[in-house]
Short mmCIF file of C-alpha atoms in Angstrom, two decimals:
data_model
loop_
_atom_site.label_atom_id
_atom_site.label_comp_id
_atom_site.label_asym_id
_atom_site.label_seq_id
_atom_site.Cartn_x
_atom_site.Cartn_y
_atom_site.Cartn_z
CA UNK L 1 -11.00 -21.33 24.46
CA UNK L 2 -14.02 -23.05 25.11
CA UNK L 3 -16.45 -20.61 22.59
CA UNK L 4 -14.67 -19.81 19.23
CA UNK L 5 -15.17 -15.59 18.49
CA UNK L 6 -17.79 -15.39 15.53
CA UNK L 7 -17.53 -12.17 13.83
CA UNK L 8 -21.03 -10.48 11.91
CA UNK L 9 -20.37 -8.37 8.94
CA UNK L 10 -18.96 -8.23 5.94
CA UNK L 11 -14.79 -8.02 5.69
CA UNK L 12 -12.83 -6.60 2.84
CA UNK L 13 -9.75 -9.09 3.26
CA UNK L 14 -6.50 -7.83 1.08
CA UNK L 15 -5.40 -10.23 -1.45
CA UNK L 16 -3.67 -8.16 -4.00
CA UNK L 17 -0.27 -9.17 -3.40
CA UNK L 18 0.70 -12.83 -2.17
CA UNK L 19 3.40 -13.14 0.69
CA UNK L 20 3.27 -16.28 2.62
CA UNK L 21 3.67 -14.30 5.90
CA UNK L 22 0.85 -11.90 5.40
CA UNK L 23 -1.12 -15.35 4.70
CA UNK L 24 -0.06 -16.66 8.03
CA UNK L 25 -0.22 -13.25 9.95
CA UNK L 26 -4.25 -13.52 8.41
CA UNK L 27 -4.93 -16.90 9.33
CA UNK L 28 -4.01 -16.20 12.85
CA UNK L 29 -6.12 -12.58 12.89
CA UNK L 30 -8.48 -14.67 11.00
CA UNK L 31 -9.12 -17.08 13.94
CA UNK L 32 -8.85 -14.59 16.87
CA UNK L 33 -11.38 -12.45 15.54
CA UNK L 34 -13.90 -15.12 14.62
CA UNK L 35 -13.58 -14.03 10.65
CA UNK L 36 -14.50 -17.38 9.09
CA UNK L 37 -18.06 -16.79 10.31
CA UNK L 38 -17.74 -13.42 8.69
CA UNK L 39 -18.85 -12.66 4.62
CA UNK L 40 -15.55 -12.73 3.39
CA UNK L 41 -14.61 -10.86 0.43
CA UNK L 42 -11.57 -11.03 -1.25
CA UNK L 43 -9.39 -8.53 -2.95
CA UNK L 44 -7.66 -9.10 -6.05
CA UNK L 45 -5.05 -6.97 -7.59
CA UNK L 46 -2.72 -7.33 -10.66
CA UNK L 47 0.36 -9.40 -9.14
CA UNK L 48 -0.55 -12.90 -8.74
CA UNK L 49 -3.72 -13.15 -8.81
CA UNK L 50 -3.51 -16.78 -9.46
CA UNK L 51 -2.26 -17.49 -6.35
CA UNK L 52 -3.98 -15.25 -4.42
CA UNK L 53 -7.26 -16.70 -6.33
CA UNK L 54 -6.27 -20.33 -4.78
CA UNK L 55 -5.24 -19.02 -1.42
CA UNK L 56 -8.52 -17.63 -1.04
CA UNK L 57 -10.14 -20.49 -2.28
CA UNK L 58 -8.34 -22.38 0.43
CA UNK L 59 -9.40 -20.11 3.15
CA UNK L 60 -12.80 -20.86 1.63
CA UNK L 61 -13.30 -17.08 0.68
CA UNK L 62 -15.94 -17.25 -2.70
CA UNK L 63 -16.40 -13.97 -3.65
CA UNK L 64 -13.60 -12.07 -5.12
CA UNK L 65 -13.23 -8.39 -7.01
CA UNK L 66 -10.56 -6.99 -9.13
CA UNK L 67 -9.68 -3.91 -7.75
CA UNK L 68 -7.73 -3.16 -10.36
CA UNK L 69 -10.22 -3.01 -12.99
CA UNK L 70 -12.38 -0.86 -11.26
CA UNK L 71 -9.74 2.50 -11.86
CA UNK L 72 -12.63 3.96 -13.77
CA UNK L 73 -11.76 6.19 -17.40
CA UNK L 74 -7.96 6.11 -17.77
CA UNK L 75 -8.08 8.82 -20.32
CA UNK L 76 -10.05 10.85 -17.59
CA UNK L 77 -7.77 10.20 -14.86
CA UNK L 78 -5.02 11.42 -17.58
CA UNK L 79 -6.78 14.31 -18.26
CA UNK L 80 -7.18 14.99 -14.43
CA UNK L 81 -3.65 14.36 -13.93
CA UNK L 82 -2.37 16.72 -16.40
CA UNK L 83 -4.64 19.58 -15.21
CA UNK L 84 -2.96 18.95 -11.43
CA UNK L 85 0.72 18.89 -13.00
CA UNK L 86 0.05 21.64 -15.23
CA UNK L 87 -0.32 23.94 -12.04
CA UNK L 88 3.01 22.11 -10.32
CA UNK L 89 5.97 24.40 -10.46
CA UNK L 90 7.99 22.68 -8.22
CA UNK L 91 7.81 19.39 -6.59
CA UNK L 92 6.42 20.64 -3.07
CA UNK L 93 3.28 22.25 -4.69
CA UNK L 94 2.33 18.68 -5.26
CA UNK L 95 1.69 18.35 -1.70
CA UNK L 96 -0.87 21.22 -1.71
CA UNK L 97 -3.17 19.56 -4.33
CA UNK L 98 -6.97 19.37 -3.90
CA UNK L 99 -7.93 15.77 -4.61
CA UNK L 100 -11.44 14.15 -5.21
CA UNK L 101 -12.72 13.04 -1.68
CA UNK L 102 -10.23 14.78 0.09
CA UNK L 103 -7.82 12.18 -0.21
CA UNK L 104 -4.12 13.80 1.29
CA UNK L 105 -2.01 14.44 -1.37
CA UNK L 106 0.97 13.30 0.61
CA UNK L 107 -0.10 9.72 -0.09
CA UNK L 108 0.21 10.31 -3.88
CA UNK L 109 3.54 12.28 -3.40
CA UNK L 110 5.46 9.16 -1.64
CA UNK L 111 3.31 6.75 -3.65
CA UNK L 112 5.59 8.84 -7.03
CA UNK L 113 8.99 8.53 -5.11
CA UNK L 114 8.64 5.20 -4.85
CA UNK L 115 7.98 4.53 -8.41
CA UNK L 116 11.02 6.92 -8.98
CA UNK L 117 12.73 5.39 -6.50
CA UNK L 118 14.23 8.99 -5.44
CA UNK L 119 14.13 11.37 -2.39
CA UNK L 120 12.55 13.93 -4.04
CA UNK L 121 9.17 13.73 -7.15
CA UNK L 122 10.96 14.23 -10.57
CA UNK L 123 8.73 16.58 -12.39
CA UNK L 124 10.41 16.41 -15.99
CA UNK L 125 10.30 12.12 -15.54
CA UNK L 126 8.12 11.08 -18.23
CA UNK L 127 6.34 8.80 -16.26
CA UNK L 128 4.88 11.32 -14.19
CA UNK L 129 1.56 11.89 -15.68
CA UNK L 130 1.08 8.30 -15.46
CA UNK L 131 1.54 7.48 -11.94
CA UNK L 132 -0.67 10.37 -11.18
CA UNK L 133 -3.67 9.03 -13.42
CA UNK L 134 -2.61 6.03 -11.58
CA UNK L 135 -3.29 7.74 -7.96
CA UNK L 136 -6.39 8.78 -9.31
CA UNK L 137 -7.39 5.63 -10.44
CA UNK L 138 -6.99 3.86 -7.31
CA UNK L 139 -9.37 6.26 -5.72
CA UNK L 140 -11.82 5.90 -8.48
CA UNK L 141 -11.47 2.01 -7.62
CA UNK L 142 -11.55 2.33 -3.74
CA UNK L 143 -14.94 3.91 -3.50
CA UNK L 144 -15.92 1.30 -5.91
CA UNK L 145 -15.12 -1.17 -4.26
CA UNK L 146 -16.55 -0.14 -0.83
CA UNK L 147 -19.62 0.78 -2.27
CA UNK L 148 -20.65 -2.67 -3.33
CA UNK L 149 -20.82 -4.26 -0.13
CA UNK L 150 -21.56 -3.24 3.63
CA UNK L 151 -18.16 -3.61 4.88
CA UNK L 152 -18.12 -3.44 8.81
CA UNK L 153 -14.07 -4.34 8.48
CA UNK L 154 -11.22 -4.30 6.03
CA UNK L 155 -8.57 -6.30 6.56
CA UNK L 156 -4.96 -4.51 4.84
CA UNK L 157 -1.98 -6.00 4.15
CA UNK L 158 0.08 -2.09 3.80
CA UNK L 159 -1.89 1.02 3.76
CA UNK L 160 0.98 3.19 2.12
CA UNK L 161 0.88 3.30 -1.66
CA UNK L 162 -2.39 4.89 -3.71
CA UNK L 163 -4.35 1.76 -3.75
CA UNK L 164 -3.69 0.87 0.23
CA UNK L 165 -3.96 4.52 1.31
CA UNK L 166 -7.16 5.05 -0.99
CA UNK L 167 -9.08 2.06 0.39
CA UNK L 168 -7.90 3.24 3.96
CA UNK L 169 -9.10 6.84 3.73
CA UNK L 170 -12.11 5.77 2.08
CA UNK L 171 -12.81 3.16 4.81
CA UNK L 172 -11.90 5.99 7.40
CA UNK L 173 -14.30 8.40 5.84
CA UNK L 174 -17.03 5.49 5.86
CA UNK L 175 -16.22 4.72 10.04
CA UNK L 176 -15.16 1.49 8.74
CA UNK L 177 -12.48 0.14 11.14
CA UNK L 178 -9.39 -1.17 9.26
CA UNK L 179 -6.85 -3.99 10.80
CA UNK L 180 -3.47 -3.51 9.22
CA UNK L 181 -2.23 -7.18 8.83
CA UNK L 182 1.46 -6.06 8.51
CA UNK L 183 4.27 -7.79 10.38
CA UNK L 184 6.76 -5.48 12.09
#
C-alpha cells in the first residue's frame, strides 16, 4: 500500500484477558484499520493484568483503565440481585428480568451456566446471588467506562459473558461500532 489507513477517534481496545492469538489477530486489525494513529485506550481486567499492562505498553498504548474496579457498590449490586432472585421461581423466569439499561437478561442467564458449568441455572447453588451482583456489576462498570472517553470504536476480544456483552450493548446503545477480534 502506498498510503498507510490512519484512523481518528478514540478506540476502546480489550485487554482483559491475554491470549497470544487475540494479540496477533489485533496487531493485524490494528494495521489494516490505521489504529496506531488512533487514541488508544486500553482495557484491563483481573487476569493478567501484568501482561496485558506490558503488551500494551509494547503496542505503545499509554492509557489504561481497570474495568474491573469500576463494578460500582457491591453490597448494592447484592441487594439488587437478591430482589431479582427473590421473584425467580424457576430458572426460566430469569430470562424475563427487567435489567438497568435494558441490558437482555439472556446474557446474564448463559453468563450463570457457565460459572455453573451446567445446561440449565441452578437456583438453590449458593453462588447464585453472587454471579448476579456480578452481572450487575459489569454493567455498572461498562457505562463507566464508556462514559469517560468519546469512543468512536471498541475493539472486543468475546462479547459473550456480563462484562463483554455489557460493554457491547452499551456501545450498541451509544452507535458505537464494535469489531469483535475473535478468531473462528
Amino acid at each position: 500500500r502506498v498510503n498507510d489507513a490512519a484512523f481518528n477517534g478514540t478506540v476502546l481496545v480489550d485487554g482483559t484477558w491475554d491470549n497470544p492469538n487475540y494479540w496477533v489477530r489485533y496487531s493485524l486489525l490494528r494495521r489494516a484499520v490505521g489504529l496506531a494513529s488512533a487514541n488508544e485506550v486500553g482495557l484491563l481486567g483481573p487476569y493478567r493484568m501484568e501482561e496485558c499492562s506490558r503488551t500494551f505498553a509494547r503496542l505503545g498504548i499509554k492509557h489504561t483503565v481497570r474495568i474491573d474496579a469500576l463494578r460500582g457498590d457491591y453490597d448494592r449490586n447484592r441487594r439488587e440481585a437478591l430482589h431479582l432472585l427473590s421473584q425467580t421461581k424457576t430458572p426460566d423466569d430469569i430470562l424475563c428480568w427487567q435489567l438497568p439499561y435494558g441490558f437482555p437478561a439472556a446474557f446474564v442467564y448463559d453468563g450463570i451456566l457457565k460459572r455453573q458449568q451446567s445446561a440449565t441455572v441452578n437456583l438453590a447453588d449458593p453462588r447464585l446471588v453472587d454471579f448476579v451482583a456480578e452481572a450487575l456489576g459489569c454493567l455498572v462498570a461498562a457505562e463507566h467506562v464508556l462514559k469517560a472517553h468519546d469512543f468512536t470504536l471498541l475493539a472486543l476480544s468475546h462479547v459473550i459473558n456480563f462484562q463483554y456483552a455489557a460493554l457491547a450493548w452499551f456501545a450498541a446503545l451509544r452507535g458505537i461500532p464494535v469489531i469483535l477480534v475473535y478468531g473462528e
